[in-house]
Amino acid sequence: RQFLTLKTMEHFEQSFYKLLEEYDIHMYMLLGNHDVLYKDTNVINSPDLYLANHTRITVINTPESILDNKILMVPWINKENYDDTIDSIKNDNSPYCFGHFELACFSIQKGTIAQDGGLPVDNLFKFDKVLSGHYHTISHKGNITYTGVPYEMTWNQFDDTTGYWEFDTETGEMEHVKNTESMFFKVEYDSKDDSRSWIPYKPEDLSGKFVKV
């Protein structure tokens, strides 16, 4: 949250931004909690500082309705912007809402439920569909979906579903595209029985992976 390495910046330019240019894509980016320097304000954040000259990316750092008022985009909520964010949600007429919400009673990760939330969930009932990042596992409740993460980041994602979502802005239909690649594996190794070694994988399948035996 406090540092952005030169290696990270170079990787972003070569592996990500070039694809936006190649496929003529314009991207909307919501501020999340890992983008901001301080817990109680979004004023200093890495996307605003680093992406100012990247014309294919629009950084959403205050609530904003996009695509002809189809989607209300809501960035990370903190003490400084809480009241203004609530007013924006109440006064918006978009059918859909995308945000980086911290809501109670949703799964933070597989097997762990959030007990507290920064936003009362009833503020979001007005929308047809609400999609949120922040929590790292997919979950659904009512009109709200936590989208999870596109790939495994830690052992908390072991044996969990990752991937990305396709959302039709005309119909509101959405489809999850599963990431079939994994980074974390658990194997059973039996040194007394070669036929059972590395079940259910072969050693060569685990090259470059994180493995618990």
mmCIF file of C-alpha atoms in Angstrom:
data_model
loop_
_atom_site.group_PDB
_atom_site.id
_atom_site.type_symbol
_atom_site.label_atom_id
_atom_site.label_comp_id
_atom_site.label_asym_id
_atom_site.label_seq_id
_atom_site.Cartn_x
_atom_site.Cartn_y
_atom_site.Cartn_z
ATOM 1 C CA ARG A 1 0.000 0.000 0.000
ATOM 2 C CA GLN A 2 2.917 2.350 0.595
ATOM 3 C CA PHE A 3 5.332 1.350 -2.161
ATOM 4 C CA LEU A 4 5.182 0.600 -5.881
ATOM 5 C CA THR A 5 8.335 -1.030 -7.215
ATOM 6 C CA LEU A 6 9.910 -0.344 -10.597
ATOM 7 C CA LYS A 7 9.489 -4.022 -11.429
ATOM 8 C CA THR A 8 5.754 -3.829 -10.750
ATOM 9 C CA MET A 9 5.438 -0.734 -12.927
ATOM 10 C CA GLU A 10 7.362 -2.356 -15.768
ATOM 11 C CA HIS A 11 5.257 -5.515 -15.550
ATOM 12 C CA PHE A 12 2.055 -3.459 -15.665
ATOM 13 C CA GLU A 13 3.170 -1.610 -18.791
ATOM 14 C CA GLN A 14 4.343 -4.689 -20.681
ATOM 15 C CA SER A 15 1.857 -7.334 -19.569
ATOM 16 C CA PHE A 16 -1.329 -5.344 -19.018
ATOM 17 C CA TYR A 17 -1.488 -1.863 -20.505
ATOM 18 C CA LYS A 18 -0.195 -3.023 -23.877
ATOM 19 C CA LEU A 19 -3.169 -5.395 -24.082
ATOM 20 C CA LEU A 20 -5.594 -2.509 -23.559
ATOM 21 C CA GLU A 21 -3.988 -0.749 -26.489
ATOM 22 C CA GLU A 22 -3.824 -3.867 -28.641
ATOM 23 C CA TYR A 23 -7.510 -4.688 -28.168
ATOM 24 C CA ASP A 24 -8.699 -1.057 -28.075
ATOM 25 C CA ILE A 25 -10.161 -1.372 -24.574
ATOM 26 C CA HIS A 26 -11.105 1.455 -22.212
ATOM 27 C CA MET A 27 -11.024 0.404 -18.571
ATOM 28 C CA TYR A 28 -12.769 1.805 -15.497
ATOM 29 C CA MET A 29 -10.824 1.219 -12.276
ATOM 30 C CA LEU A 30 -12.334 1.497 -8.799
ATOM 31 C CA LEU A 31 -10.176 2.491 -5.866
ATOM 32 C CA GLY A 32 -9.864 -0.324 -3.337
ATOM 33 C CA ASN A 33 -8.426 -0.398 0.156
ATOM 34 C CA HIS A 34 -5.048 -1.624 -1.116
ATOM 35 C CA ASP A 35 -4.754 1.384 -3.452
ATOM 36 C CA VAL A 36 -4.855 4.043 -0.721
ATOM 37 C CA LEU A 37 -2.087 5.174 1.625
ATOM 38 C CA TYR A 38 -4.256 6.013 4.638
ATOM 39 C CA LYS A 39 -7.180 4.128 6.124
ATOM 40 C CA ASP A 40 -9.457 7.151 6.554
ATOM 41 C CA THR A 41 -9.063 8.929 3.214
ATOM 42 C CA ASN A 42 -8.683 8.111 -0.489
ATOM 43 C CA VAL A 43 -6.860 11.340 -1.309
ATOM 44 C CA ILE A 44 -3.407 9.760 -1.731
ATOM 45 C CA ASN A 45 -3.684 6.660 -3.875
ATOM 46 C CA SER A 46 -1.484 4.807 -6.332
ATOM 47 C CA PRO A 47 -3.842 4.784 -9.384
ATOM 48 C CA ASP A 48 -4.265 8.580 -9.357
ATOM 49 C CA LEU A 49 -0.527 9.092 -8.950
ATOM 50 C CA TYR A 50 0.655 6.516 -11.462
ATOM 51 C CA LEU A 51 -2.105 6.310 -14.089
ATOM 52 C CA ALA A 52 -2.719 10.009 -14.726
ATOM 53 C CA ASN A 53 -1.228 9.786 -18.233
ATOM 54 C CA HIS A 54 -2.728 6.405 -19.104
ATOM 55 C CA THR A 55 -5.654 7.510 -21.247
ATOM 56 C CA ARG A 56 -7.189 4.043 -21.582
ATOM 57 C CA ILE A 57 -7.901 3.851 -17.849
ATOM 58 C CA THR A 58 -10.405 5.990 -15.951
ATOM 59 C CA VAL A 59 -9.835 5.897 -12.202
ATOM 60 C CA ILE A 60 -13.031 6.130 -10.144
ATOM 61 C CA ASN A 61 -12.120 7.814 -6.835
ATOM 62 C CA THR A 62 -15.559 9.265 -6.030
ATOM 63 C CA PRO A 63 -19.009 7.715 -6.707
ATOM 64 C CA GLU A 64 -19.830 8.104 -10.386
ATOM 65 C CA SER A 65 -22.463 6.731 -12.745
ATOM 66 C CA ILE A 66 -21.057 5.468 -16.064
ATOM 67 C CA LEU A 67 -22.308 4.135 -19.405
ATOM 68 C CA ASP A 68 -25.319 6.468 -19.659
ATOM 69 C CA ASN A 69 -26.287 5.980 -16.013
ATOM 70 C CA LYS A 70 -26.346 2.194 -16.181
ATOM 71 C CA ILE A 71 -23.778 1.490 -13.455
ATOM 72 C CA LEU A 72 -23.002 3.418 -10.283
ATOM 73 C CA MET A 73 -19.325 2.939 -9.463
ATOM 74 C CA VAL A 74 -18.482 3.231 -5.752
ATOM 75 C CA PRO A 75 -14.845 3.264 -4.600
ATOM 76 C CA TRP A 76 -13.506 2.316 -1.176
ATOM 77 C CA ILE A 77 -15.583 3.884 1.616
ATOM 78 C CA ASN A 78 -13.907 5.497 4.616
ATOM 79 C CA LYS A 79 -14.686 8.052 7.328
ATOM 80 C CA GLU A 80 -13.943 10.992 5.069
ATOM 81 C CA ASN A 81 -16.237 10.038 2.178
ATOM 82 C CA TYR A 82 -18.883 7.985 4.031
ATOM 83 C CA ASP A 83 -21.678 10.582 4.141
ATOM 84 C CA ASP A 84 -21.149 11.718 0.545
ATOM 85 C CA THR A 85 -21.130 8.095 -0.612
ATOM 86 C CA ILE A 86 -24.397 7.306 1.154
ATOM 87 C CA ASP A 87 -25.996 10.380 -0.454
ATOM 88 C CA SER A 88 -24.726 9.308 -3.890
ATOM 89 C CA ILE A 89 -26.183 5.829 -3.464
ATOM 90 C CA LYS A 90 -29.539 7.144 -2.284
ATOM 91 C CA ASN A 91 -29.833 9.699 -5.092
ATOM 92 C CA ASP A 92 -28.648 7.496 -7.954
ATOM 93 C CA ASN A 93 -31.052 5.848 -10.393
ATOM 94 C CA SER A 94 -28.691 3.377 -12.060
ATOM 95 C CA PRO A 95 -29.981 -0.221 -12.179
ATOM 96 C CA TYR A 96 -26.580 -1.664 -11.297
ATOM 97 C CA CYS A 97 -23.915 -0.843 -8.755
ATOM 98 C CA PHE A 98 -20.259 -1.916 -8.753
ATOM 99 C CA GLY A 99 -18.192 -1.250 -5.655
ATOM 100 C CA HIS A 100 -15.437 -2.232 -3.279
ATOM 101 C CA PHE A 101 -17.689 -2.813 -0.291
ATOM 102 C CA GLU A 102 -17.056 -4.169 3.181
ATOM 103 C CA LEU A 103 -20.361 -5.820 4.106
ATOM 104 C CA ALA A 104 -21.207 -7.986 7.091
ATOM 105 C CA CYS A 105 -22.411 -11.591 6.795
ATOM 106 C CA PHE A 106 -20.583 -12.336 3.528
ATOM 107 C CA SER A 107 -17.639 -14.702 3.109
ATOM 108 C CA ILE A 108 -14.283 -12.956 3.376
ATOM 109 C CA GLN A 109 -12.523 -16.105 2.241
ATOM 110 C CA LYS A 110 -13.449 -19.761 2.182
ATOM 111 C CA GLY A 111 -14.713 -20.689 5.669
ATOM 112 C CA THR A 112 -14.597 -17.161 7.142
ATOM 113 C CA ILE A 113 -17.616 -14.843 7.446
ATOM 114 C CA ALA A 114 -17.362 -11.068 7.971
ATOM 115 C CA GLN A 115 -18.924 -10.143 11.305
ATOM 116 C CA ASP A 116 -18.821 -6.382 10.805
ATOM 117 C CA GLY A 117 -19.246 -4.142 7.793
ATOM 118 C CA GLY A 118 -18.450 -0.562 6.902
ATOM 119 C CA LEU A 119 -21.722 -0.063 5.020
ATOM 120 C CA PRO A 120 -25.240 -1.142 6.090
ATOM 121 C CA VAL A 121 -26.326 -3.598 3.421
ATOM 122 C CA ASP A 122 -29.849 -2.162 3.116
ATOM 123 C CA ASN A 123 -28.393 0.832 1.272
ATOM 124 C CA LEU A 124 -27.827 -1.485 -1.697
ATOM 125 C CA PHE A 125 -31.232 -3.174 -1.909
ATOM 126 C CA LYS A 126 -32.501 -0.536 -4.376
ATOM 127 C CA PHE A 127 -30.294 -1.820 -7.208
ATOM 128 C CA ASP A 128 -31.168 -4.703 -9.523
ATOM 129 C CA LYS A 129 -27.667 -6.119 -9.084
ATOM 130 C CA VAL A 130 -24.658 -5.192 -6.982
ATOM 131 C CA LEU A 131 -21.181 -6.535 -7.721
ATOM 132 C CA SER A 132 -18.335 -6.043 -5.287
ATOM 133 C CA GLY A 133 -14.670 -6.761 -4.946
ATOM 134 C CA HIS A 134 -12.737 -6.724 -1.642
ATOM 135 C CA TYR A 135 -13.507 -10.206 -0.301
ATOM 136 C CA HIS A 136 -11.483 -12.964 -1.938
ATOM 137 C CA THR A 137 -14.114 -15.652 -2.461
ATOM 138 C CA ILE A 138 -17.314 -15.735 -4.498
ATOM 139 C CA SER A 139 -20.569 -15.396 -2.574
ATOM 140 C CA HIS A 140 -24.142 -14.381 -3.313
ATOM 141 C CA LYS A 141 -26.925 -13.022 -1.146
ATOM 142 C CA GLY A 142 -30.034 -11.399 -2.549
ATOM 143 C CA ASN A 143 -29.072 -8.892 -5.234
ATOM 144 C CA ILE A 144 -25.426 -8.752 -4.080
ATOM 145 C CA THR A 145 -22.536 -10.783 -5.500
ATOM 146 C CA TYR A 146 -18.957 -10.773 -4.312
ATOM 147 C CA THR A 147 -16.924 -11.559 -7.416
ATOM 148 C CA GLY A 148 -13.901 -13.155 -5.706
ATOM 149 C CA VAL A 149 -10.431 -12.955 -7.234
ATOM 150 C CA PRO A 150 -9.172 -13.745 -10.752
ATOM 151 C CA TYR A 151 -6.326 -15.988 -9.567
ATOM 152 C CA GLU A 152 -4.892 -17.552 -6.430
ATOM 153 C CA MET A 153 -2.865 -15.151 -4.281
ATOM 154 C CA THR A 154 -2.373 -17.006 -0.984
ATOM 155 C CA TRP A 155 -3.102 -20.390 0.576
ATOM 156 C CA ASN A 156 -6.509 -18.987 1.534
ATOM 157 C CA GLN A 157 -7.549 -19.526 -2.092
ATOM 158 C CA PHE A 158 -6.479 -23.182 -2.138
ATOM 159 C CA ASP A 159 -9.212 -25.359 -3.646
ATOM 160 C CA ASP A 160 -11.442 -22.323 -4.138
ATOM 161 C CA THR A 161 -12.939 -21.024 -7.396
ATOM 162 C CA THR A 162 -11.154 -18.123 -9.074
ATOM 163 C CA GLY A 163 -11.668 -16.390 -12.399
ATOM 164 C CA TYR A 164 -13.387 -13.360 -13.908
ATOM 165 C CA TRP A 165 -16.940 -12.312 -14.719
ATOM 166 C CA GLU A 166 -18.559 -11.209 -17.959
ATOM 167 C CA PHE A 167 -21.390 -8.745 -17.325
ATOM 168 C CA ASP A 168 -23.894 -7.764 -20.029
ATOM 169 C CA THR A 169 -24.713 -4.100 -19.430
ATOM 170 C CA GLU A 170 -27.847 -4.355 -21.599
ATOM 171 C CA THR A 171 -29.501 -7.347 -19.924
ATOM 172 C CA GLY A 172 -27.737 -7.569 -16.546
ATOM 173 C CA GLU A 173 -26.858 -11.194 -17.221
ATOM 174 C CA MET A 174 -23.504 -12.338 -15.899
ATOM 175 C CA GLU A 175 -21.318 -15.385 -16.404
ATOM 176 C CA HIS A 176 -18.273 -16.560 -14.484
ATOM 177 C CA VAL A 177 -15.231 -17.699 -16.471
ATOM 178 C CA LYS A 178 -13.235 -20.087 -14.299
ATOM 179 C CA ASN A 179 -9.457 -19.853 -14.027
ATOM 180 C CA THR A 180 -8.247 -23.411 -14.541
ATOM 181 C CA GLU A 181 -4.683 -22.652 -13.426
ATOM 182 C CA SER A 182 -3.635 -23.211 -9.804
ATOM 183 C CA MET A 183 -0.601 -22.084 -7.844
ATOM 184 C CA PHE A 184 -1.152 -23.982 -4.568
ATOM 185 C CA PHE A 185 -1.276 -27.765 -4.200
ATOM 186 C CA LYS A 186 -1.523 -30.324 -1.426
ATOM 187 C CA VAL A 187 -0.217 -33.815 -2.105
ATOM 188 C CA GLU A 188 -0.006 -37.148 -0.299
ATOM 189 C CA TYR A 189 3.415 -38.733 -0.415
ATOM 190 C CA ASP A 190 4.023 -42.356 0.573
ATOM 191 C CA SER A 191 7.728 -43.215 0.585
ATOM 192 C CA LYS A 192 6.935 -46.909 1.122
ATOM 193 C CA ASP A 193 4.716 -47.245 -1.919
ATOM 194 C CA ASP A 194 5.900 -45.673 -5.167
ATOM 195 C CA SER A 195 2.499 -46.230 -6.741
ATOM 196 C CA ARG A 196 0.959 -43.818 -4.228
ATOM 197 C CA SER A 197 3.686 -41.176 -4.318
ATOM 198 C CA TRP A 198 2.612 -37.604 -5.107
ATOM 199 C CA ILE A 199 -1.080 -38.533 -5.260
ATOM 200 C CA PRO A 200 -2.878 -37.239 -7.271
ATOM 201 C CA TYR A 201 -0.073 -35.446 -9.163
ATOM 202 C CA LYS A 202 3.258 -36.217 -10.757
ATOM 203 C CA PRO A 203 6.327 -34.295 -9.532
ATOM 204 C CA GLU A 204 6.777 -32.643 -12.937
ATOM 205 C CA ASP A 205 3.222 -31.261 -12.722
ATOM 206 C CA LEU A 206 4.173 -29.282 -9.617
ATOM 207 C CA SER A 207 7.218 -27.486 -10.968
ATOM 208 C CA GLY A 208 7.133 -23.818 -10.014
ATOM 209 C CA LYS A 209 4.143 -24.321 -7.682
ATOM 210 C CA PHE A 210 3.652 -23.949 -3.933
ATOM 211 C CA VAL A 211 3.189 -27.432 -2.470
ATOM 212 C CA LYS A 212 2.254 -28.808 0.931
ATOM 213 C CA VAL A 213 3.087 -32.494 1.458
#
